[in-house]
Short mmCIF file of C-alpha atoms in Angstrom, two decimals:
data_model
loop_
_atom_site.label_atom_id
_atom_site.label_comp_id
_atom_site.label_asym_id
_atom_site.label_seq_id
_atom_site.Cartn_x
_atom_site.Cartn_y
_atom_site.Cartn_z
CA MET A 20 -11.24 -25.94 47.25
CA GLU A 21 -13.75 -28.78 47.37
CA GLN A 22 -17.40 -27.85 47.11
CA LEU A 23 -19.33 -27.87 50.37
CA THR A 24 -22.97 -28.89 50.65
CA LYS A 25 -25.51 -26.32 51.84
CA GLU A 26 -25.73 -28.15 55.18
CA GLN A 27 -21.97 -27.98 55.65
CA LYS A 28 -21.97 -24.28 54.79
CA ASP A 29 -24.80 -23.62 57.26
CA GLN A 30 -22.91 -25.49 59.95
CA ILE A 31 -19.79 -23.40 59.34
CA ARG A 32 -21.86 -20.20 59.54
CA GLN A 33 -23.40 -21.29 62.84
CA GLN A 34 -19.97 -21.94 64.33
CA CYS A 35 -18.40 -18.67 63.20
CA ILE A 36 -19.07 -15.73 65.52
CA PHE A 37 -18.55 -13.24 62.70
CA CYS A 38 -21.04 -15.03 60.43
CA GLN A 39 -23.48 -14.89 63.36
CA ILE A 40 -22.94 -11.12 63.58
CA ILE A 41 -23.33 -10.75 59.80
CA ASP A 42 -26.57 -12.78 59.93
CA GLY A 43 -27.86 -10.53 62.72
CA LYS A 44 -27.94 -13.32 65.31
CA VAL A 45 -25.32 -11.66 67.50
CA ALA A 46 -25.35 -7.92 68.17
CA ALA A 47 -22.49 -5.69 67.05
CA LYS A 48 -21.88 -2.04 66.29
CA LYS A 49 -21.99 -1.87 62.52
CA VAL A 50 -20.62 1.30 60.96
CA TYR A 51 -21.10 0.24 57.34
CA GLU A 52 -22.91 -2.52 55.49
CA ASP A 53 -23.74 -3.38 51.90
CA GLU A 54 -24.50 -6.55 49.96
CA LYS A 55 -20.89 -7.78 50.00
CA VAL A 56 -19.22 -6.54 53.19
CA VAL A 57 -19.84 -5.36 56.72
CA ALA A 58 -17.71 -3.05 58.89
CA LEU A 59 -18.04 -3.18 62.66
CA LEU A 60 -16.34 -1.82 65.74
CA ASP A 61 -13.87 -4.22 67.36
CA ILE A 62 -14.97 -4.89 70.95
CA ASN A 63 -11.29 -5.26 71.89
CA PRO A 64 -9.92 -2.21 70.08
CA ALA A 65 -6.26 -1.25 69.78
CA ASN A 66 -7.58 2.34 69.83
CA PRO A 67 -11.14 3.69 70.00
CA GLY A 68 -12.69 3.49 66.53
CA HIS A 69 -10.85 0.29 65.55
CA ILE A 70 -12.87 -1.14 62.64
CA LEU A 71 -13.09 -4.71 61.35
CA LEU A 72 -14.06 -5.01 57.68
CA LEU A 73 -15.34 -8.47 56.74
CA PRO A 74 -16.72 -10.21 53.65
CA LYS A 75 -20.29 -11.43 54.26
CA ASP A 76 -19.44 -14.86 52.88
CA HIS A 77 -17.49 -17.09 55.22
CA ILE A 78 -13.98 -16.83 53.81
CA ALA A 79 -11.14 -17.91 56.09
CA ILE A 80 -8.10 -16.31 54.49
CA MET A 81 -7.27 -13.77 51.78
CA PRO A 82 -5.84 -16.27 49.24
CA GLN A 83 -9.34 -17.82 49.03
CA MET A 84 -10.91 -14.56 47.88
CA ASP A 85 -11.52 -13.65 44.26
CA ASP A 86 -9.88 -10.55 42.82
CA SER A 87 -13.07 -8.53 42.49
CA LEU A 88 -13.96 -8.95 46.18
CA ILE A 89 -10.41 -8.08 47.28
CA GLY A 90 -10.50 -4.95 45.13
CA TYR A 91 -13.91 -4.04 46.50
CA MET A 92 -12.79 -4.47 50.11
CA ALA A 93 -9.68 -2.37 49.44
CA VAL A 94 -11.84 0.52 48.23
CA ILE A 95 -14.18 0.26 51.25
CA ALA A 96 -11.14 0.07 53.55
CA LYS A 97 -9.84 3.30 52.05
CA ARG A 98 -13.22 5.00 52.65
CA LEU A 99 -13.31 3.73 56.21
CA SER A 100 -9.81 5.06 56.78
CA GLN A 101 -10.92 8.41 55.39
CA SER A 102 -13.94 8.41 57.71
CA ILE A 103 -11.74 7.66 60.73
CA LEU A 104 -9.48 10.62 59.86
CA ARG A 105 -12.42 12.96 59.42
CA ALA A 106 -14.91 11.88 62.06
CA LEU A 107 -12.50 10.90 64.82
CA HIS A 108 -9.74 13.40 63.97
CA ALA A 109 -7.15 10.64 64.00
CA GLN A 110 -3.63 11.56 62.84
CA GLY A 111 -3.18 8.39 60.86
CA THR A 112 -4.53 4.91 60.27
CA THR A 113 -3.06 1.43 60.25
CA ILE A 114 -4.49 -1.10 57.82
CA PHE A 115 -3.63 -4.57 59.06
CA ILE A 116 -4.38 -8.11 57.91
CA ALA A 117 -3.30 -11.41 59.49
CA ASN A 118 -3.44 -14.58 57.40
CA GLY A 119 -2.83 -17.70 59.48
CA THR A 120 -2.19 -18.26 63.18
CA ALA A 121 1.54 -17.77 62.60
CA ALA A 122 0.64 -14.20 61.62
CA GLY A 123 -1.65 -13.68 64.61
CA GLN A 124 -5.03 -14.53 63.02
CA ARG A 125 -7.48 -15.30 65.83
CA ALA A 126 -10.80 -15.95 64.10
CA PRO A 127 -11.44 -18.22 61.11
CA HIS A 128 -13.13 -15.41 59.15
CA PHE A 129 -11.05 -13.10 56.97
CA MET A 130 -10.94 -9.46 58.11
CA MET A 131 -9.14 -6.20 57.52
CA HIS A 132 -8.35 -4.07 60.56
CA ILE A 133 -8.57 -0.30 60.12
CA ILE A 134 -7.11 1.30 63.24
CA PRO A 135 -7.09 5.02 64.13
CA ARG A 136 -3.63 6.26 65.14
CA MET A 137 -2.40 9.22 67.20
CA GLU A 138 1.21 10.30 67.65
CA ASP A 139 2.81 8.42 70.53
CA ASP A 140 -0.21 6.19 71.14
CA ASN A 141 2.23 3.34 71.80
CA ILE A 142 -0.14 0.61 70.68
CA GLY A 143 2.58 -1.24 68.79
CA LEU A 144 2.08 -2.18 65.11
CA LYS A 145 5.38 -0.53 64.26
CA PRO A 146 7.51 -3.61 63.61
CA GLU A 147 11.24 -3.27 63.78
CA MET A 148 12.94 -3.05 60.39
CA LYS A 149 16.33 -4.62 59.75
CA LYS A 150 18.65 -3.48 57.00
CA GLN A 151 19.17 -6.11 54.31
CA SER A 152 22.40 -6.52 52.36
CA GLU A 153 22.46 -6.62 48.54
CA GLU A 154 23.19 -10.33 48.81
CA GLU A 155 20.15 -10.91 51.05
CA ILE A 156 17.91 -8.99 48.65
CA ALA A 157 19.28 -11.02 45.74
CA GLN A 158 18.64 -14.25 47.67
CA VAL A 159 14.98 -13.35 48.31
CA HIS A 160 14.61 -12.21 44.70
CA ALA A 161 15.98 -15.48 43.33
CA ALA A 162 13.80 -17.55 45.68
CA LEU A 163 10.64 -15.58 44.84
CA PHE A 164 11.09 -15.10 41.10
CA PRO A 165 9.56 -18.43 39.95
CA ALA A 166 6.64 -18.19 42.42
CA ILE A 167 5.84 -14.58 41.43
CA LYS A 168 6.00 -15.53 37.77
CA LYS A 169 3.60 -18.39 38.44
CA VAL A 170 0.96 -16.34 40.27
CA LEU A 171 1.24 -13.05 38.36
CA GLY A 172 2.07 -14.43 34.91
CA LYS A 173 5.29 -12.42 34.69
CA ALA A 174 8.12 -11.31 36.96
CA ILE A 175 11.40 -9.41 36.73
CA GLU A 176 14.50 -11.57 36.96
CA PRO A 177 17.13 -10.63 39.54
CA ALA A 178 19.90 -8.51 38.01
CA THR A 179 22.57 -10.29 40.03
CA LYS A 180 22.63 -13.94 41.04
CA PRO A 181 23.09 -14.47 44.78
CA LYS A 182 26.30 -16.17 45.88
CA LYS A 183 24.29 -18.52 48.06
CA GLU A 184 20.73 -19.80 47.82
CA LEU A 185 18.23 -18.69 50.44
CA GLU A 186 17.84 -21.31 53.12
CA ILE A 187 14.20 -22.12 53.59
CA ARG A 188 13.62 -23.64 56.96
CA LYS A 189 10.87 -26.23 56.64
CA GLU A 190 9.21 -26.70 60.00
CA THR A 191 7.62 -30.01 60.84
CA LYS A 192 3.90 -29.86 60.24
CA ASN A 193 2.78 -29.75 63.85
CA ALA A 194 5.57 -27.69 65.30
CA GLY A 195 4.20 -25.09 67.67
CA ARG A 196 0.66 -24.36 66.66
CA THR A 197 0.50 -21.92 69.55
CA VAL A 198 1.22 -18.32 68.76
CA GLN A 199 3.45 -16.96 71.46
CA THR A 200 2.96 -13.27 71.37
CA PRO A 201 2.54 -11.16 74.49
CA GLY A 202 -1.10 -10.82 75.37
CA ALA A 203 -2.33 -13.64 73.21
CA GLN A 204 -2.18 -17.40 73.48
CA VAL A 205 -4.07 -19.02 70.69
CA THR A 206 -4.85 -22.67 70.38
CA ASN A 207 -7.84 -23.00 68.14
CA PRO A 208 -8.31 -26.30 66.33
CA LYS A 209 -10.50 -24.56 63.74
CA LEU A 210 -7.51 -22.45 62.78
CA ASP A 211 -5.32 -25.46 62.12
CA ALA A 212 -7.26 -25.86 58.90
CA ILE A 213 -6.23 -22.34 57.95
CA THR A 214 -2.59 -23.08 58.60
CA ASP A 215 -2.93 -26.18 56.46
CA LEU A 216 -4.54 -24.15 53.69
CA LEU A 217 -1.78 -21.61 53.81
CA THR A 218 1.09 -24.03 53.85
CA LYS A 219 -0.20 -26.64 51.42
CA LYS A 220 1.37 -26.71 48.01
CA MET B 15 12.14 17.13 46.08
CA THR B 16 12.78 13.54 45.12
CA CYS B 17 10.98 10.64 46.72
CA ASP B 18 13.09 7.69 47.86
CA ILE B 19 10.42 5.22 46.86
CA CYS B 20 9.89 6.74 43.39
CA GLU B 21 13.69 6.64 42.96
CA ARG B 22 13.84 3.07 44.21
CA ILE B 23 11.22 1.98 41.65
CA LYS B 24 13.06 3.83 38.87
CA SER B 25 16.37 2.23 39.86
CA LYS B 26 14.79 -1.26 39.43
CA LYS B 27 16.75 -2.42 42.50
CA GLY B 28 15.08 -5.50 43.95
CA LEU B 29 12.13 -4.92 41.60
CA VAL B 30 10.22 -8.17 41.11
CA TYR B 31 7.08 -7.05 39.28
CA LEU B 32 5.83 -4.01 37.45
CA SER B 33 2.46 -3.16 35.97
CA GLU B 34 1.12 0.13 34.66
CA LYS B 35 -0.04 1.24 38.09
CA VAL B 36 1.83 -0.87 40.64
CA ALA B 37 5.43 -1.84 41.48
CA VAL B 38 6.49 -4.78 43.67
CA PHE B 39 9.95 -4.69 45.21
CA ILE B 40 12.13 -6.08 47.99
CA PRO B 41 12.82 -3.21 50.40
CA GLU B 42 16.23 -2.30 51.81
CA GLU B 43 14.81 -2.59 55.31
CA ALA B 44 12.64 -5.57 56.15
CA VAL B 45 10.67 -6.95 59.10
CA THR B 46 11.32 -10.57 58.11
CA ARG B 47 13.24 -12.24 55.29
CA GLY B 48 10.96 -12.15 52.26
CA HIS B 49 9.23 -8.89 53.20
CA ILE B 50 7.81 -7.43 49.98
CA VAL B 51 6.45 -3.97 49.24
CA VAL B 52 3.59 -3.25 46.85
CA ALA B 53 3.54 0.45 45.97
CA PRO B 54 1.69 2.63 43.48
CA ILE B 55 3.96 3.88 40.70
CA GLY B 56 2.53 7.39 40.91
CA HIS B 57 3.72 9.48 43.84
CA TYR B 58 0.87 9.28 46.35
CA PRO B 59 1.87 10.28 49.88
CA ILE B 60 -1.14 8.91 51.77
CA LEU B 61 -3.75 6.22 51.23
CA GLU B 62 -6.49 8.82 50.78
CA SER B 63 -4.70 10.25 47.74
CA VAL B 64 -4.44 6.93 45.88
CA PRO B 65 -7.08 6.52 43.12
CA GLU B 66 -9.54 3.68 43.76
CA GLU B 67 -8.49 1.72 40.68
CA THR B 68 -4.89 1.75 41.93
CA ILE B 69 -5.87 0.70 45.47
CA LYS B 70 -7.79 -2.23 43.99
CA GLU B 71 -4.81 -3.34 41.96
CA MET B 72 -2.42 -2.94 44.90
CA PHE B 73 -4.44 -5.34 47.04
CA ILE B 74 -5.12 -7.84 44.25
CA ILE B 75 -1.41 -8.00 43.42
CA ALA B 76 -0.41 -8.09 47.10
CA ASN B 77 -2.68 -11.09 47.64
CA LYS B 78 -0.94 -12.92 44.79
CA VAL B 79 2.46 -11.89 46.14
CA GLY B 80 1.31 -13.34 49.48
CA ILE B 81 0.55 -16.65 47.77
CA ALA B 82 4.00 -16.57 46.11
CA VAL B 83 5.58 -16.01 49.52
CA PHE B 84 3.99 -19.22 50.82
CA GLU B 85 5.20 -21.16 47.82
CA GLY B 86 8.61 -19.60 47.31
CA LEU B 87 9.68 -18.93 50.87
CA GLY B 88 7.82 -21.54 52.88
CA ALA B 89 5.98 -18.93 54.99
CA GLN B 90 3.26 -20.13 57.37
CA GLY B 91 1.33 -16.90 57.49
CA THR B 92 1.37 -13.36 56.15
CA ASN B 93 0.71 -9.92 57.53
CA PHE B 94 -0.40 -7.09 55.29
CA LEU B 95 0.36 -3.66 56.68
CA ILE B 96 -0.19 -0.09 55.55
CA GLN B 97 1.22 2.60 57.82
CA ASN B 98 -0.84 5.60 56.86
CA GLY B 99 0.64 8.77 58.37
CA THR B 100 3.64 9.27 60.64
CA ALA B 101 1.44 8.52 63.66
CA ALA B 102 1.08 5.03 62.19
CA GLY B 103 4.83 4.71 61.62
CA GLN B 104 4.95 5.81 57.97
CA GLU B 105 8.54 6.70 57.12
CA TYR B 106 8.40 7.65 53.46
CA PRO B 107 5.92 10.03 51.83
CA HIS B 108 4.81 7.29 49.43
CA VAL B 109 2.05 4.76 50.16
CA MET B 110 3.33 1.22 50.66
CA LEU B 111 1.47 -2.01 51.24
CA ASN B 112 3.82 -4.34 53.12
CA VAL B 113 3.53 -8.10 52.69
CA ILE B 114 5.35 -9.71 55.61
CA PRO B 115 5.97 -13.48 55.65
CA ARG B 116 5.50 -15.05 59.07
CA LYS B 117 6.54 -18.30 60.71
CA GLU B 118 5.36 -19.81 63.99
CA ASN B 119 7.27 -18.32 66.93
CA ASP B 120 9.30 -15.97 64.75
CA GLY B 121 9.39 -13.42 67.54
CA ILE B 122 7.69 -10.64 65.54
CA ASP B 123 5.14 -8.78 67.66
CA MET B 124 2.25 -7.49 65.59
CA LEU B 125 -0.44 -7.71 68.23
CA TRP B 126 -1.81 -5.03 70.51
CA THR B 127 -3.19 -4.78 74.01
CA PRO B 128 -6.96 -4.28 73.77
CA LYS B 129 -8.41 -1.11 75.28
CA GLN B 130 -11.48 -1.22 77.48
CA MET B 131 -14.38 0.92 76.33
CA THR B 132 -17.80 1.55 77.76
CA GLU B 133 -20.97 0.79 75.82
CA GLU B 134 -21.64 4.53 75.62
CA GLU B 135 -18.21 5.36 74.18
CA MET B 136 -18.63 2.62 71.58
CA SER B 137 -22.08 3.90 70.61
CA THR B 138 -20.83 7.47 70.17
CA ILE B 139 -18.04 6.34 67.86
CA GLU B 140 -20.41 4.03 65.99
CA LEU B 141 -22.70 6.97 65.23
CA GLN B 142 -19.84 9.30 64.21
CA LEU B 143 -18.38 6.76 61.79
CA LYS B 144 -21.75 5.72 60.40
CA GLU B 145 -22.62 9.33 59.61
CA GLN B 146 -19.21 9.97 58.07
CA MET B 147 -19.49 6.88 55.87
CA LYS B 148 -22.77 8.28 54.54
CA GLU B 149 -21.04 11.54 53.60
CA GLY B 150 -17.27 11.93 53.41
CA GLY B 151 -16.41 8.28 53.48
CA GLU B 152 -18.39 7.68 50.34
CA GLN B 153 -17.09 8.35 46.87
CA LYS B 154 -16.88 12.04 46.11
CA PRO B 155 -19.85 13.44 44.22
CA ALA B 156 -19.40 13.64 40.46
CA GLU B 157 -19.11 17.45 40.38
CA THR B 158 -16.15 17.42 42.78
CA ARG B 159 -14.39 14.88 40.66
CA GLU B 160 -15.03 16.97 37.56
CA SER B 161 -13.43 20.01 39.19
CA GLU B 162 -10.42 17.94 40.21
CA LYS B 163 -9.56 17.57 36.56
CA LYS B 164 -8.94 21.29 36.31
CA ASP B 165 -5.54 22.13 37.68
CA GLY B 166 -6.48 25.25 39.60
CA ALA B 167 -9.37 23.57 41.30
CA LYS B 168 -7.15 20.64 42.11
CA LYS B 169 -4.72 22.81 44.03
CA GLU B 170 -7.52 24.33 46.05
CA ASN B 171 -8.77 20.87 46.79
CA GLU B 172 -5.36 19.82 48.04
CA LYS B 173 -5.30 22.79 50.37
CA LYS B 174 -8.58 21.67 51.86
CA GLU B 175 -7.05 18.29 52.50
CA ASP B 176 -4.01 19.73 54.17
CA TYR B 177 -5.09 18.56 57.59
CA ARG B 178 -4.67 15.01 56.43
CA LEU B 179 -1.21 15.72 55.11
CA LYS B 180 0.07 17.78 57.98
CA SER B 181 1.44 14.82 59.87
CA LEU B 182 3.42 13.90 56.79
CA ILE B 183 5.08 17.27 56.49
CA ARG B 184 7.23 16.37 59.47
CA ILE B 185 8.95 13.72 57.41
CA PRO B 186 12.47 15.06 56.76
#
């Protein structure tokens, strides 16, 4: 990504509500803080005790983060999950991340959700799973193999070649920037930049 | 008792990447086309039982898998999901980090209806979690970790943690 000047960075921080919270300019209920991350209670929780874990730097999406920060956040997320189970006597936790408006991201600051769960709490977050055929699995495998090899340095080749290639539907760039999910209508021009970041080659 | 996920990794079916600690595979059941699972190779039933070094690697690899999903499958977004415990929808007694490719208007509902809470309720929870993060949420003290190395002590430790596992026992 291109280097931003200090002024540009300051401007971004002033426009981001989560940066304002991190900088102490907007009040929030912080449950954990150190030099790299902050964890706060979501004011619109899926369940009581819903935690947002954020990097202190303004980072929009996970692919922009370096490995050491991702690893660090993962460890803190685990400890927060543990704390939810112990302190709030939750029966489980959901760890959830949305990258991009298409995935339901609402704020241009990366965050991990750690959500306390109880049996039959009916809050959703249990997406429907569909059975995939061997052919479908082989198609995904063949389509992903070169990309995985590129980003991870190595990958395992599919054992069987699919009969047909996976069809990748390329949407036009501006098709439907609005996320149509019950309960949320998002049109945020700031997030368009995130979508661009995610979809650019 | 065999674990379906351990078996799945061993079978190499749909396996796309393997490191010492982590396996990446295409699951038999998927939320969207291109759904990928990042799982620890060791049999860890819940997130709390996964060693920190493994958790780190799971997320670092999942992030890269997410990037590959954009490039290889033309995704417009990704969800990362861990269902920790049956209450959270966990179906196998093996921790899995799901990477789910998303497209605009794909009809997948991953959002929730926000709950209303009073200032007082929020403050109570804030205090409880803050205190817990100072104690239990933090890394275990060195002496506990030492004792974990001894087998006998390890079993006793597992018993103490049974309350966290009890929801998993219901898995057939």
